[in-house]
mmCIF file of C-alpha atoms in Angstrom:
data_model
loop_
_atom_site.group_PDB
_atom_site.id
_atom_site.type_symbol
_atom_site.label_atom_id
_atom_site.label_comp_id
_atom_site.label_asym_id
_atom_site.label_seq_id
_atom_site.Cartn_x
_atom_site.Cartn_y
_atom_site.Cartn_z
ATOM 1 C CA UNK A 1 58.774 7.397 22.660
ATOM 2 C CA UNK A 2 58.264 5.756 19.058
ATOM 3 C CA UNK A 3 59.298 8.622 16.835
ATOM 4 C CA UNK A 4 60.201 8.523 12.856
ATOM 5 C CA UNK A 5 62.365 11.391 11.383
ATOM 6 C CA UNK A 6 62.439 11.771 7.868
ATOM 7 C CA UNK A 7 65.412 13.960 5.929
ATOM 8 C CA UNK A 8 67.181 14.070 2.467
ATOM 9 C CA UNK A 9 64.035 16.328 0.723
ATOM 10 C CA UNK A 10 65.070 19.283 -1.175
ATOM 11 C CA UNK A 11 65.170 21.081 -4.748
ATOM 12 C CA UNK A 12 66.216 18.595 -7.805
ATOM 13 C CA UNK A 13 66.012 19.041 -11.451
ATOM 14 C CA UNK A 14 63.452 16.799 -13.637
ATOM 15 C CA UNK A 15 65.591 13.281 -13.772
ATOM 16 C CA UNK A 16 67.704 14.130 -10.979
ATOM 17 C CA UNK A 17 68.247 11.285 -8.219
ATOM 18 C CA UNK A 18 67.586 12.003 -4.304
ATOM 19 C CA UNK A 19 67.587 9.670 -1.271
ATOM 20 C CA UNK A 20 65.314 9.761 1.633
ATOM 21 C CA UNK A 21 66.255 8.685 5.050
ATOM 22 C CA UNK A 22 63.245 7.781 8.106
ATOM 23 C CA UNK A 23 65.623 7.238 11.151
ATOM 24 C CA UNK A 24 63.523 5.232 13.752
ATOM 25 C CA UNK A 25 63.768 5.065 17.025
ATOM 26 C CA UNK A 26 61.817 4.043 20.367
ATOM 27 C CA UNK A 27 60.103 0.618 18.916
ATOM 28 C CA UNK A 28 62.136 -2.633 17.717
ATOM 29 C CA UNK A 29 62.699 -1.482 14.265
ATOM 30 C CA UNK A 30 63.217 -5.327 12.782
ATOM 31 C CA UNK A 31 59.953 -6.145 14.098
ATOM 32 C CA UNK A 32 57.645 -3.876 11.852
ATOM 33 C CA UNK A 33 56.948 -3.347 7.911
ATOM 34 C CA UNK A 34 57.815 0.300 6.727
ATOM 35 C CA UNK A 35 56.135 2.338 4.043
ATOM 36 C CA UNK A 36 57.047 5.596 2.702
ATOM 37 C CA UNK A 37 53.349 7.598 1.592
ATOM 38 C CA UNK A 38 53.562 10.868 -0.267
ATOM 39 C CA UNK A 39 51.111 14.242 -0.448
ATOM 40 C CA UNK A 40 51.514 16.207 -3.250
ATOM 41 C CA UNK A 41 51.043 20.535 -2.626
ATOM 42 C CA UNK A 42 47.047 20.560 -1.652
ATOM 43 C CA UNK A 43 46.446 16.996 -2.488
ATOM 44 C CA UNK A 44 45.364 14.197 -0.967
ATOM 45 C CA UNK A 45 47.635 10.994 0.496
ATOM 46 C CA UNK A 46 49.259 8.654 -1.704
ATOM 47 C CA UNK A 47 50.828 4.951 -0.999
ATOM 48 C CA UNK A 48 54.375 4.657 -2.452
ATOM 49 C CA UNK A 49 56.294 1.639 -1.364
ATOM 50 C CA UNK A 50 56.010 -0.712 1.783
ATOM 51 C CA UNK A 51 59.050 -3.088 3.033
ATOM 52 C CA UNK A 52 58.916 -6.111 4.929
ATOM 53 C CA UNK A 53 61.435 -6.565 8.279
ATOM 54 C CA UNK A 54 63.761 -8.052 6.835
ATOM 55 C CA UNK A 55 64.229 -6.153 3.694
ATOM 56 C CA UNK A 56 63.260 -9.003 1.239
ATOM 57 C CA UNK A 57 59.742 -7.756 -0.097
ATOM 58 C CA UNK A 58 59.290 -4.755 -1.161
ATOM 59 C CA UNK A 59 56.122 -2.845 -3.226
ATOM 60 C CA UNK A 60 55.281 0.034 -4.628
ATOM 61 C CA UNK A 61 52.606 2.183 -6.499
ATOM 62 C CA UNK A 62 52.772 1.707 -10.460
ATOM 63 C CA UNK A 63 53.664 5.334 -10.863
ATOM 64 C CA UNK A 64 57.082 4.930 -9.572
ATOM 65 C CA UNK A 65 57.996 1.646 -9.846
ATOM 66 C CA UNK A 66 61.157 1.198 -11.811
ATOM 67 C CA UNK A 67 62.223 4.432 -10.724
ATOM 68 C CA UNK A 68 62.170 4.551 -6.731
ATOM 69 C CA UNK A 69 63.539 1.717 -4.546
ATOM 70 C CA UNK A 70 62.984 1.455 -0.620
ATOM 71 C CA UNK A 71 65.233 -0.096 1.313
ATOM 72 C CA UNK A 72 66.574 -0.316 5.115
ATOM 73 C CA UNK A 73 69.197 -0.785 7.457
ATOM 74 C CA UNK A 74 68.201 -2.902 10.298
ATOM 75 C CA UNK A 75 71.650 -1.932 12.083
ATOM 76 C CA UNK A 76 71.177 1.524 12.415
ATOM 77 C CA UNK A 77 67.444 1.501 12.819
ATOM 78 C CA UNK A 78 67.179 3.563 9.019
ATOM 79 C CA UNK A 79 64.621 3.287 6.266
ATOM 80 C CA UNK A 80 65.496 5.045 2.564
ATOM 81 C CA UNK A 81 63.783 5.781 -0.694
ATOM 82 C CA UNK A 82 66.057 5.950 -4.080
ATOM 83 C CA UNK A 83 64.535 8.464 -6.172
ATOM 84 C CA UNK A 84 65.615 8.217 -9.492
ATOM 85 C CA UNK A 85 64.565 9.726 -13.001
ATOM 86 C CA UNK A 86 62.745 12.128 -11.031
ATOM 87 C CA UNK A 87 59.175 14.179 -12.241
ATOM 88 C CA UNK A 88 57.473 17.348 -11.633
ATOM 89 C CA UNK A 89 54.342 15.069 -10.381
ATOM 90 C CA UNK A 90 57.139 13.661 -7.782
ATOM 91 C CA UNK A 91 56.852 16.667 -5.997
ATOM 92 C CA UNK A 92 55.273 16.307 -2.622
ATOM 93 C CA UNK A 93 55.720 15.731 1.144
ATOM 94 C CA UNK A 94 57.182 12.151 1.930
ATOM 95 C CA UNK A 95 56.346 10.655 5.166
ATOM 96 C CA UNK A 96 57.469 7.675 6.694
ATOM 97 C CA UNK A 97 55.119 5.135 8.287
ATOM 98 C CA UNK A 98 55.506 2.138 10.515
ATOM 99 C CA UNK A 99 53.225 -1.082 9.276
ATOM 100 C CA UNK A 100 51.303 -2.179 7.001
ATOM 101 C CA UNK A 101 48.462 0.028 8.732
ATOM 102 C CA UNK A 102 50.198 3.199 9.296
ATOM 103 C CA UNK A 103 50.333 3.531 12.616
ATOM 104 C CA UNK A 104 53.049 5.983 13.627
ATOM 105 C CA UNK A 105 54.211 8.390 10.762
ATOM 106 C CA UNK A 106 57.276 11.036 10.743
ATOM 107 C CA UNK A 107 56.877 14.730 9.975
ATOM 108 C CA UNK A 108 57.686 14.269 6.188
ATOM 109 C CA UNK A 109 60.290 15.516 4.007
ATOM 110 C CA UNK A 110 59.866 17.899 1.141
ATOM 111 C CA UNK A 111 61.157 17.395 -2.629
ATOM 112 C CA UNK A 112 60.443 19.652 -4.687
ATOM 113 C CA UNK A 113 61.270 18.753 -8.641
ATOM 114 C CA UNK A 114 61.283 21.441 -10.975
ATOM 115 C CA UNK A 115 63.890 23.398 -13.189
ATOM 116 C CA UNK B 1 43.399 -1.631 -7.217
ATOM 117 C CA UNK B 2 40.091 -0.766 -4.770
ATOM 118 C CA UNK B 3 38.928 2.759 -5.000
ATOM 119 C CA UNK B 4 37.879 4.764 -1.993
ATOM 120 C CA UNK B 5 35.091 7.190 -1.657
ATOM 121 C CA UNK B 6 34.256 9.534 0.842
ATOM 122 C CA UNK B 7 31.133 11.989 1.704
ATOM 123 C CA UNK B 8 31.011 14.878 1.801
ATOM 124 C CA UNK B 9 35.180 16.216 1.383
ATOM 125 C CA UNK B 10 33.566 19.376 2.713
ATOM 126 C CA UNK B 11 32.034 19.358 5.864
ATOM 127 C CA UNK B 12 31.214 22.709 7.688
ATOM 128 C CA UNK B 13 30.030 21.589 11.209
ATOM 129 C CA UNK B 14 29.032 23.810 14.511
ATOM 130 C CA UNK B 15 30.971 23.203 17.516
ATOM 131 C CA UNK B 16 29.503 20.924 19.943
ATOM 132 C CA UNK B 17 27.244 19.432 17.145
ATOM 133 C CA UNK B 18 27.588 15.499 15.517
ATOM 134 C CA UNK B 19 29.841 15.055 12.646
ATOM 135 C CA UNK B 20 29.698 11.925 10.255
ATOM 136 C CA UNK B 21 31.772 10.600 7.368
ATOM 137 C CA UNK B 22 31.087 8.325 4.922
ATOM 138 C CA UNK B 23 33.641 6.250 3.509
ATOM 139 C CA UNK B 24 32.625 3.409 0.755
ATOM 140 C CA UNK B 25 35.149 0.892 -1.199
ATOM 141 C CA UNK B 26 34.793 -0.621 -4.807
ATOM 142 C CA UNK B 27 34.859 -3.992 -3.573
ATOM 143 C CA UNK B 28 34.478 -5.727 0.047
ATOM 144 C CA UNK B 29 37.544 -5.123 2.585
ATOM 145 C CA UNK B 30 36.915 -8.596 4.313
ATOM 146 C CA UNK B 31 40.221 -10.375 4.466
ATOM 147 C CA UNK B 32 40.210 -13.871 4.005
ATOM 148 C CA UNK B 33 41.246 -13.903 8.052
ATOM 149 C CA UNK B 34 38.157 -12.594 8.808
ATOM 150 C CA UNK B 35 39.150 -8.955 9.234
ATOM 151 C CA UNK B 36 38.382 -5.656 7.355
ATOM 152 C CA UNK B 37 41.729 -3.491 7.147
ATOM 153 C CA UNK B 38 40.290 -0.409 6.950
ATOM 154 C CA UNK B 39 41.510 2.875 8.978
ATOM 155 C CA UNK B 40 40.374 6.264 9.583
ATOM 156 C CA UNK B 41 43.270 9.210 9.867
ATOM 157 C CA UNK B 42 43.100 13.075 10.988
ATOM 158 C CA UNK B 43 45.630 15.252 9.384
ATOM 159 C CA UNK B 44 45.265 18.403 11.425
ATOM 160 C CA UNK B 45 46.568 21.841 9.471
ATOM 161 C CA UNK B 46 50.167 21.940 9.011
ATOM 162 C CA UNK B 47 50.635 18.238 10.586
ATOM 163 C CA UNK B 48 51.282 14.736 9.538
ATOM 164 C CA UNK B 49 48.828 12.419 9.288
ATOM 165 C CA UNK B 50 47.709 10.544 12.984
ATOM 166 C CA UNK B 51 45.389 7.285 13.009
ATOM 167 C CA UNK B 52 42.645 7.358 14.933
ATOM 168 C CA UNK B 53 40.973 4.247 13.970
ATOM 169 C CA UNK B 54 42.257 0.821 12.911
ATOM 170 C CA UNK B 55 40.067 -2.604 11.807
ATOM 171 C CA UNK B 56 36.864 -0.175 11.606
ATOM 172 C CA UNK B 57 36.053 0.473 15.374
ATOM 173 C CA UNK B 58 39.320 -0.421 17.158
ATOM 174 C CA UNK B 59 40.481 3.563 18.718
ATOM 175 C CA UNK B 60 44.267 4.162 18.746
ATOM 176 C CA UNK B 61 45.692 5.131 22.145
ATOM 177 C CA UNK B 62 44.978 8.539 23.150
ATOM 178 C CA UNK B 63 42.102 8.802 20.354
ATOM 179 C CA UNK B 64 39.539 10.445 22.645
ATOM 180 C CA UNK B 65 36.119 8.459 22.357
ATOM 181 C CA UNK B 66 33.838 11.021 21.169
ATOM 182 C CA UNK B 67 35.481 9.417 18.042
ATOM 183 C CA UNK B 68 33.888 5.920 16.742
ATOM 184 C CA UNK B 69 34.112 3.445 13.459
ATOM 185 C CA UNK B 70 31.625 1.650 12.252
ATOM 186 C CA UNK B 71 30.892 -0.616 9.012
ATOM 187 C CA UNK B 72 31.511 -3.896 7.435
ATOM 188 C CA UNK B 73 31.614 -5.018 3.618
ATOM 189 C CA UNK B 74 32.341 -1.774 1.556
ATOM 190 C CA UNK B 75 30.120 0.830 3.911
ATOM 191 C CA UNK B 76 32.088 2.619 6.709
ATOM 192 C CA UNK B 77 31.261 5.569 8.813
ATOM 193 C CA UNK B 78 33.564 7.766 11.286
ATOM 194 C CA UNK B 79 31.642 10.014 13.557
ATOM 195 C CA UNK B 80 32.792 13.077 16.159
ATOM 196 C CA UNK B 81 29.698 13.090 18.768
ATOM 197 C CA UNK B 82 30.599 16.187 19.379
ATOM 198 C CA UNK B 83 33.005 18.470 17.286
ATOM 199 C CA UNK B 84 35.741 20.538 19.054
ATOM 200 C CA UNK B 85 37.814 22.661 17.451
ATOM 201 C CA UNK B 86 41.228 20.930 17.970
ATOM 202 C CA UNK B 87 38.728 18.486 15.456
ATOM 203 C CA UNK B 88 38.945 20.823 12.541
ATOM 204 C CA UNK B 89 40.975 19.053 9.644
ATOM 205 C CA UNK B 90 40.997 16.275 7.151
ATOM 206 C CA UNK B 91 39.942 13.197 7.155
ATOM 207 C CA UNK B 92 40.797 9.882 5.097
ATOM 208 C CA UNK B 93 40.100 6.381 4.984
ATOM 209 C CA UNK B 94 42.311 3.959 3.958
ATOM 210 C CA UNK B 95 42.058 0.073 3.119
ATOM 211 C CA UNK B 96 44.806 -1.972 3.639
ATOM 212 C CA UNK B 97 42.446 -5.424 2.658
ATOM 213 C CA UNK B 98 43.686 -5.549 -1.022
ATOM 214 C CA UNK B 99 46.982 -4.486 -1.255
ATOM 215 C CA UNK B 100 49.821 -3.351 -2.755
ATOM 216 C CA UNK B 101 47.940 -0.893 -3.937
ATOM 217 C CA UNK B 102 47.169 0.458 -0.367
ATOM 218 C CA UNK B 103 44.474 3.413 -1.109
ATOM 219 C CA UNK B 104 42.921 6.078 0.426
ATOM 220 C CA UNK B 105 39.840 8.164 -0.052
ATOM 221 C CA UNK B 106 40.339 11.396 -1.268
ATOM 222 C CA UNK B 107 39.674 13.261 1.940
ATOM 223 C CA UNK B 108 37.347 15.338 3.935
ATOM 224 C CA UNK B 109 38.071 18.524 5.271
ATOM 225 C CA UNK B 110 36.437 19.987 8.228
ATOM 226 C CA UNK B 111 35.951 23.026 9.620
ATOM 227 C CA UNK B 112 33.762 24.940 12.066
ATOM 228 C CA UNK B 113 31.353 27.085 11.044
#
Protein backbone atom coordinates (compact mmCIF):
# COMPACT_ATOMS: atom_id res chain seq x y z
CA UNK A 1 0.00 0.00 0.00
CA UNK A 2 1.55 3.55 -0.97
CA UNK A 3 1.19 5.38 2.31
CA UNK A 4 2.97 8.87 3.45
CA UNK A 5 3.26 9.63 7.25
CA UNK A 6 4.01 12.95 8.22
CA UNK A 7 5.44 13.89 12.02
CA UNK A 8 7.62 16.62 13.74
CA UNK A 9 4.34 19.31 14.03
CA UNK A 10 3.84 20.84 17.32
CA UNK A 11 3.77 24.23 19.45
CA UNK A 12 6.86 26.75 18.61
CA UNK A 13 7.39 30.28 19.49
CA UNK A 14 7.39 33.12 16.61
CA UNK A 15 11.16 32.51 15.06
CA UNK A 16 11.51 29.21 16.47
CA UNK A 17 12.90 26.37 14.02
CA UNK A 18 10.95 22.88 13.52
CA UNK A 19 11.56 19.96 11.13
CA UNK A 20 9.03 17.92 9.37
CA UNK A 21 9.49 14.36 8.45
CA UNK A 22 6.96 12.40 5.46
CA UNK A 23 8.28 8.75 5.86
CA UNK A 24 7.22 6.91 2.59
CA UNK A 25 6.65 3.72 2.02
CA UNK A 26 4.92 1.15 -0.52
CA UNK A 27 6.07 3.01 -3.98
CA UNK A 28 9.88 3.44 -5.19
CA UNK A 29 10.52 6.56 -3.33
CA UNK A 30 13.61 7.73 -5.84
CA UNK A 31 11.30 7.50 -8.61
CA UNK A 32 8.79 10.40 -7.73
CA UNK A 33 8.98 14.37 -7.02
CA UNK A 34 7.74 15.29 -3.40
CA UNK A 35 5.95 18.40 -2.27
CA UNK A 36 5.03 19.44 1.09
CA UNK A 37 1.33 21.70 0.75
CA UNK A 38 0.01 23.46 3.81
CA UNK A 39 -3.83 24.47 5.12
CA UNK A 40 -3.97 27.03 7.42
CA UNK A 41 -7.10 26.67 10.49
CA UNK A 42 -10.38 27.01 8.03
CA UNK A 43 -8.47 27.93 4.99
CA UNK A 44 -7.99 26.78 1.86
CA UNK A 45 -4.74 24.61 0.36
CA UNK A 46 -1.52 26.14 -0.18
CA UNK A 47 1.71 24.91 -2.35
CA UNK A 48 4.94 25.16 -0.29
CA UNK A 49 7.92 23.47 -1.78
CA UNK A 50 8.29 20.53 -4.37
CA UNK A 51 11.69 18.34 -4.73
CA UNK A 52 12.91 16.53 -7.56
CA UNK A 53 14.20 12.54 -7.06
CA UNK A 54 17.23 13.15 -6.65
CA UNK A 55 17.26 16.02 -4.31
CA UNK A 56 18.90 18.60 -6.71
CA UNK A 57 15.85 21.00 -7.51
CA UNK A 58 13.97 22.21 -5.18
CA UNK A 59 10.98 25.20 -5.12
CA UNK A 60 8.98 26.85 -3.06
CA UNK A 61 6.16 29.51 -2.56
CA UNK A 62 7.61 33.21 -2.15
CA UNK A 63 6.20 33.38 1.33
CA UNK A 64 8.68 31.06 2.75
CA UNK A 65 11.42 30.97 0.71
CA UNK A 66 14.59 31.83 2.52
CA UNK A 67 13.16 30.52 5.52
CA UNK A 68 12.00 26.75 4.88
CA UNK A 69 14.16 24.19 3.03
CA UNK A 70 12.87 20.64 1.80
CA UNK A 71 14.99 18.07 1.52
CA UNK A 72 15.14 14.03 1.45
CA UNK A 73 16.78 10.98 2.17
CA UNK A 74 16.56 8.56 -0.59
CA UNK A 75 18.10 5.79 1.86
CA UNK A 76 15.58 5.69 4.28
CA UNK A 77 12.67 6.48 2.04
CA UNK A 78 12.23 10.21 4.20
CA UNK A 79 11.19 13.63 2.99
CA UNK A 80 11.76 16.89 5.55
CA UNK A 81 10.88 20.54 5.73
CA UNK A 82 13.38 23.03 7.77
CA UNK A 83 11.27 25.55 9.27
CA UNK A 84 13.11 28.35 10.28
CA UNK A 85 12.33 32.04 11.50
CA UNK A 86 8.99 30.79 12.02
CA UNK A 87 5.38 33.10 11.81
CA UNK A 88 2.03 33.12 13.25
CA UNK A 89 0.72 32.88 9.40
CA UNK A 90 2.99 29.51 9.43
CA UNK A 91 0.49 27.96 11.35
CA UNK A 92 -1.37 25.25 9.55
CA UNK A 93 -1.67 21.53 8.69
CA UNK A 94 1.38 20.25 6.54
CA UNK A 95 0.80 17.42 4.29
CA UNK A 96 3.04 15.56 2.29
CA UNK A 97 2.39 14.75 -1.37
CA UNK A 98 3.90 12.46 -3.93
CA UNK A 99 4.45 14.29 -7.60
CA UNK A 100 4.26 17.04 -9.18
CA UNK A 101 0.34 16.34 -9.36
CA UNK A 102 -0.42 15.31 -5.93
CA UNK A 103 -1.39 12.12 -6.18
CA UNK A 104 -1.09 10.35 -2.83
CA UNK A 105 -0.91 12.75 0.26
CA UNK A 106 -0.19 11.84 4.14
CA UNK A 107 -2.52 12.77 7.00
CA UNK A 108 -0.64 16.10 7.76
CA UNK A 109 1.15 17.36 10.65
CA UNK A 110 0.14 20.26 12.81
CA UNK A 111 2.41 23.42 13.82
CA UNK A 112 1.05 25.64 15.57
CA UNK A 113 3.26 29.11 16.03
CA UNK A 114 2.26 31.37 18.59
CA UNK A 115 3.63 32.68 22.05
CA UNK B 1 1.71 33.03 -10.79
CA UNK B 2 -1.94 31.77 -12.44
CA UNK B 3 -4.89 32.42 -10.26
CA UNK B 4 -7.67 29.94 -9.79
CA UNK B 5 -11.32 30.55 -9.53
CA UNK B 6 -14.02 28.48 -8.58
CA UNK B 7 -18.08 28.70 -8.58
CA UNK B 8 -19.94 28.70 -6.36
CA UNK B 9 -17.50 27.80 -2.81
CA UNK B 10 -20.97 27.11 -1.46
CA UNK B 11 -22.94 24.60 -2.91
CA UNK B 12 -26.06 23.20 -1.04
CA UNK B 13 -27.20 20.21 -3.24
CA UNK B 14 -30.16 17.43 -2.62
CA UNK B 15 -29.12 13.96 -2.52
CA UNK B 16 -29.49 12.08 -5.61
CA UNK B 17 -29.56 15.42 -7.61
CA UNK B 18 -26.50 16.78 -10.26
CA UNK B 19 -23.78 18.79 -8.81
CA UNK B 20 -21.37 21.04 -10.97
CA UNK B 21 -18.25 23.10 -10.32
CA UNK B 22 -16.75 25.59 -12.09
CA UNK B 23 -13.21 26.09 -12.03
CA UNK B 24 -11.54 28.97 -14.39
CA UNK B 25 -7.60 29.98 -14.60
CA UNK B 26 -6.01 33.49 -15.37
CA UNK B 27 -4.25 32.23 -18.24
CA UNK B 28 -4.45 28.89 -20.48
CA UNK B 29 -3.17 25.52 -18.68
CA UNK B 30 -2.00 24.02 -22.12
CA UNK B 31 1.52 22.80 -21.66
CA UNK B 32 3.74 23.17 -24.37
CA UNK B 33 3.48 19.00 -24.52
CA UNK B 34 0.16 19.29 -25.39
CA UNK B 35 -1.39 18.64 -21.99
CA UNK B 36 -3.47 20.72 -19.47
CA UNK B 37 -2.20 19.90 -15.77
CA UNK B 38 -5.09 20.60 -14.11
CA UNK B 39 -6.68 18.35 -11.15
CA UNK B 40 -9.74 18.20 -9.21
CA UNK B 41 -9.41 17.07 -5.24
CA UNK B 42 -12.16 16.13 -2.45
CA UNK B 43 -11.15 16.89 1.03
CA UNK B 44 -13.86 15.13 2.97
CA UNK B 45 -14.44 16.63 6.81
CA UNK B 46 -11.67 15.94 9.05
CA UNK B 47 -9.49 14.22 6.09
CA UNK B 48 -6.62 14.95 3.85
CA UNK B 49 -7.01 15.92 0.63
CA UNK B 50 -7.69 12.73 -2.16
CA UNK B 51 -7.48 13.38 -6.10
CA UNK B 52 -10.10 12.43 -7.97
CA UNK B 53 -9.23 13.81 -11.24
CA UNK B 54 -5.92 14.35 -13.05
CA UNK B 55 -5.21 16.02 -16.85
CA UNK B 56 -9.03 17.27 -16.72
CA UNK B 57 -11.03 13.97 -17.34
CA UNK B 58 -8.49 11.22 -16.48
CA UNK B 59 -10.43 9.45 -12.91
CA UNK B 60 -7.95 8.24 -10.26
CA UNK B 61 -8.35 4.58 -9.26
CA UNK B 62 -11.21 3.92 -7.13
CA UNK B 63 -12.80 7.48 -8.09
CA UNK B 64 -16.32 6.15 -8.66
CA UNK B 65 -17.63 7.47 -12.17
CA UNK B 66 -20.58 9.36 -11.23
CA UNK B 67 -17.55 11.78 -11.01
CA UNK B 68 -16.30 13.45 -14.49
CA UNK B 69 -13.78 16.45 -15.75
CA UNK B 70 -14.25 18.35 -18.40
CA UNK B 71 -12.58 21.61 -20.06
CA UNK B 72 -9.73 22.85 -22.04
CA UNK B 73 -7.97 26.42 -22.20
CA UNK B 74 -8.84 28.20 -18.83
CA UNK B 75 -12.70 26.72 -18.45
CA UNK B 76 -13.03 23.48 -16.38
CA UNK B 77 -15.98 21.80 -14.88
CA UNK B 78 -16.22 18.76 -12.24
CA UNK B 79 -19.62 17.26 -11.95
CA UNK B 80 -21.29 14.48 -9.31
CA UNK B 81 -24.31 12.99 -11.54
CA UNK B 82 -25.66 12.18 -8.66
CA UNK B 83 -24.67 13.45 -5.08
CA UNK B 84 -24.33 10.94 -2.17
CA UNK B 85 -23.62 11.85 1.00
CA UNK B 86 -20.14 10.24 1.50
CA UNK B 87 -19.89 13.37 -1.45
CA UNK B 88 -20.37 16.11 1.06
CA UNK B 89 -17.02 18.19 1.33
CA UNK B 90 -14.67 20.49 -0.43
CA UNK B 91 -13.61 20.77 -3.50
CA UNK B 92 -10.43 22.39 -5.28
CA UNK B 93 -8.81 22.65 -8.46
CA UNK B 94 -5.41 22.88 -8.93
CA UNK B 95 -3.04 23.68 -12.03
CA UNK B 96 0.13 22.29 -12.17
CA UNK B 97 0.69 23.90 -16.11
CA UNK B 98 2.66 26.99 -14.84
CA UNK B 99 4.57 26.19 -12.05
CA UNK B 100 6.41 26.74 -9.24
CA UNK B 101 3.83 28.50 -8.16
CA UNK B 102 1.49 25.38 -8.16
CA UNK B 103 -2.12 26.99 -7.23
CA UNK B 104 -5.30 26.08 -6.27
CA UNK B 105 -8.76 27.54 -6.30
CA UNK B 106 -10.01 28.60 -3.22
CA UNK B 107 -12.48 25.80 -2.68
CA UNK B 108 -16.01 24.68 -2.72
CA UNK B 109 -17.73 23.24 0.01
CA UNK B 110 -20.63 20.98 -0.29
CA UNK B 111 -23.19 19.87 1.61
CA UNK B 112 -26.63 18.28 1.44
CA UNK B 113 -29.47 20.05 1.94
Amino acid sequence: EVQLVESGGGLVQPGGSLRLSCAASGFTFNNWWMSWVRQAPGKGLEWVASIDEDGFKNYYVGSVKGRFTISRDNAKNALYLHMNSLRADDTAVYYCARTKSFDVWGQGTMVTVSS
Amino acid sequence: DVVMTQSPLSLPVTLGQPASISCRSSQSLVYSDGNTYLNWFQQRPGQSPRRLIYKVSNRDSGVPDRFSGSGSGTDFTLKISRVEAEDVGVYYCMQATHWPPFTFGPGTKLDIK
